[in-house]
GROMACS .gro file of C-alpha atoms in nm:
model
  137
    1MET     CA    1  -3.700   0.535  -0.727
    2ALA     CA    2  -3.326   0.504  -0.675
    3ARG     CA    3  -3.106   0.533  -0.979
    4PRO     CA    4  -2.922   0.216  -1.085
    5THR     CA    5  -2.572   0.161  -0.953
    6LYS     CA    6  -2.273   0.222  -1.175
    7LEU     CA    7  -2.121  -0.093  -1.024
    8THR     CA    8  -2.198  -0.316  -1.319
    9ALA     CA    9  -2.037  -0.655  -1.378
   10ARG     CA   10  -1.811  -0.495  -1.640
   11VAL     CA   11  -1.697  -0.215  -1.408
   12GLU     CA   12  -1.640  -0.458  -1.122
   13LYS     CA   13  -1.432  -0.686  -1.345
   14MET     CA   14  -1.216  -0.395  -1.461
   15ILE     CA   15  -1.160  -0.274  -1.107
   16LEU     CA   16  -1.073  -0.618  -0.973
   17GLU     CA   17  -0.833  -0.694  -1.260
   18GLY     CA   18  -0.658  -0.363  -1.202
   19ALA     CA   19  -0.637  -0.429  -0.828
   20ARG     CA   20  -0.477  -0.768  -0.894
   21ASN     CA   21  -0.212  -0.578  -1.092
   22GLY     CA   22  -0.140  -0.353  -0.794
   23ASN     CA   23  -0.300  -0.027  -0.907
   24TYR     CA   24  -0.419   0.241  -0.666
   25ARG     CA   25  -0.792   0.269  -0.608
   26ALA     CA   26  -0.820   0.613  -0.770
   27VAL     CA   27  -0.654   0.475  -1.084
   28LEU     CA   28  -0.884   0.171  -1.078
   29ALA     CA   29  -1.188   0.396  -1.067
   30ARG     CA   30  -1.076   0.618  -1.353
   31ALA     CA   31  -0.978   0.320  -1.569
   32ALA     CA   32  -1.324   0.173  -1.513
   33GLY     CA   33  -1.491   0.503  -1.603
   34VAL     CA   34  -1.611   0.608  -1.259
   35HIS     CA   35  -1.502   0.890  -1.030
   36PRO     CA   36  -1.269   0.791  -0.744
   37ASP     CA   37  -1.530   0.923  -0.497
   38THR     CA   38  -1.780   0.675  -0.640
   39LEU     CA   39  -1.544   0.387  -0.569
   40ALA     CA   40  -1.482   0.525  -0.220
   41ASN     CA   41  -1.860   0.535  -0.164
   42TRP     CA   42  -1.895   0.171  -0.273
   43VAL     CA   43  -1.620   0.074  -0.030
   44ALA     CA   44  -1.789   0.272   0.250
   45ARG     CA   45  -2.120   0.100   0.180
   46GLY     CA   46  -1.943  -0.236   0.188
   47GLN     CA   47  -1.795  -0.148   0.525
   48GLU     CA   48  -2.138  -0.047   0.656
   49GLY     CA   49  -2.275  -0.391   0.576
   50GLY     CA   50  -2.641  -0.481   0.600
   51ALA     CA   51  -2.885  -0.639   0.360
   52SER     CA   52  -2.930  -0.322   0.153
   53ASN     CA   53  -2.553  -0.311   0.093
   54ALA     CA   54  -2.500  -0.681   0.020
   55ARG     CA   55  -2.371  -0.608  -0.334
   56TYR     CA   56  -2.114  -0.367  -0.195
   57VAL     CA   57  -2.013  -0.603   0.086
   58ARG     CA   58  -1.934  -0.872  -0.174
   59PHE     CA   59  -1.755  -0.619  -0.392
   60LEU     CA   60  -1.542  -0.494  -0.101
   61GLY     CA   61  -1.446  -0.851  -0.012
   62ALA     CA   62  -1.342  -0.920  -0.370
   63LEU     CA   63  -1.149  -0.592  -0.390
   64THR     CA   64  -0.967  -0.661  -0.064
   65ARG     CA   65  -0.870  -1.009  -0.184
   66ALA     CA   66  -0.750  -0.873  -0.520
   67GLU     CA   67  -0.532  -0.613  -0.346
   68ALA     CA   68  -0.388  -0.883  -0.118
   69GLU     CA   69  -0.312  -1.102  -0.421
   70ALA     CA   70  -0.117  -0.815  -0.581
   71GLU     CA   71   0.086  -0.756  -0.267
   72THR     CA   72   0.154  -1.127  -0.218
   73GLN     CA   73   0.275  -1.159  -0.577
   74ALA     CA   74   0.496  -0.850  -0.546
   75VAL     CA   75   0.654  -0.981  -0.226
   76ALA     CA   76   0.722  -1.317  -0.390
   77ILE     CA   77   0.904  -1.142  -0.676
   78LEU     CA   78   1.093  -0.927  -0.428
   79ARG     CA   79   1.201  -1.232  -0.229
   80LYS     CA   80   1.345  -1.392  -0.543
   81ALA     CA   81   1.536  -1.073  -0.623
   82MET     CA   82   1.687  -1.066  -0.271
   83VAL     CA   83   1.903  -1.365  -0.358
   84THR     CA   84   2.105  -1.166  -0.609
   85ASP     CA   85   2.089  -0.811  -0.470
   86PRO     CA   86   2.171  -0.745  -0.105
   87ARG     CA   87   2.042  -0.388  -0.133
   88ILE     CA   88   1.695  -0.533  -0.176
   89ILE     CA   89   1.737  -0.736   0.141
   90THR     CA   90   1.838  -0.427   0.336
   91GLU     CA   91   1.554  -0.218   0.197
   92PHE     CA   92   1.307  -0.493   0.280
   93LEU     CA   93   1.438  -0.517   0.636
   94ARG     CA   94   1.429  -0.138   0.680
   95ARG     CA   95   1.067  -0.117   0.571
   96ARG     CA   96   0.941  -0.435   0.737
   97TYR     CA   97   1.127  -0.391   1.067
   98PRO     CA   98   1.204  -0.018   1.094
   99ASP     CA   99   1.263  -0.030   1.470
  100ARG     CA  100   1.562  -0.257   1.417
  101TRP     CA  101   1.686  -0.175   1.066
  102SER     CA  102   1.590   0.183   0.981
  103THR     CA  103   1.860   0.445   0.946
  104THR     CA  104   1.632   0.715   1.084
  105ASP     CA  105   1.520   0.786   1.434
  106ARG     CA  106   1.187   0.937   1.524
  107ILE     CA  107   1.225   1.242   1.742
  108ALA     CA  108   0.916   1.394   1.900
  109GLY     CA  109   0.931   1.761   1.984
  110LYS     CA  110   0.701   2.037   2.098
  111VAL     CA  111   0.624   2.341   1.892
  112THR     CA  112   0.512   2.665   2.050
  113HIS     CA  113   0.147   2.583   1.972
  114GLU     CA  114   0.161   2.263   2.177
  115HIS     CA  115   0.155   2.040   1.867
  116THR     CA  116   0.375   1.732   1.855
  117HIS     CA  117   0.551   1.665   1.523
  118GLU     CA  118   0.758   1.375   1.399
  119VAL     CA  119   1.090   1.458   1.239
  120SER     CA  120   1.306   1.201   1.060
  121VAL     CA  121   1.679   1.247   1.104
  122LYS     CA  122   1.945   1.041   0.928
  123VAL     CA  123   2.170   0.903   1.200
  124ASP     CA  124   2.356   0.610   1.048
  125ASP     CA  125   2.519   0.586   0.706
  126GLU     CA  126   2.727   0.284   0.803
  127ILE     CA  127   2.461   0.032   0.696
  128GLU     CA  128   2.433   0.194   0.353
  129ARG     CA  129   2.811   0.185   0.301
  130PHE     CA  130   2.820  -0.177   0.415
  131VAL     CA  131   2.548  -0.278   0.170
  132GLU     CA  132   2.710  -0.087  -0.116
  133ASP     CA  133   3.044  -0.256  -0.042
  134LEU     CA  134   2.872  -0.595  -0.020
  135ALA     CA  135   2.694  -0.537  -0.351
  136ALA     CA  136   3.018  -0.432  -0.521
  137SER     CA  137   3.201  -0.746  -0.410
   0.00000   0.00000   0.00000
């Protein structure tokens, strides 16, 4: 006989509430009293699908929605802050559209062992100075 799941209604509620607040999954697990590997296993079972994993499929859907809610709320707050702080606008643009706004270039190179590595190199401080000047004015 299989042992009962630790994914009780109470544990699920704690995890989902924490996810809505933007916490990392490992933190969610610990706060709910389960090991992070246990949460990862529930997520994996949800991804597997199937009738025997129906509970975990529902849980994964709820967890994914809760995480999306947290991100959506954070972006809404960020967007409001952009109105008063141009540095936030620039940081948003750099992260959202790095090909056009990032101040680093990706340079691929070969190492003697035939491994390719990415190296970030700062190539343009002009944008930062512009934003700082704009913020000061």
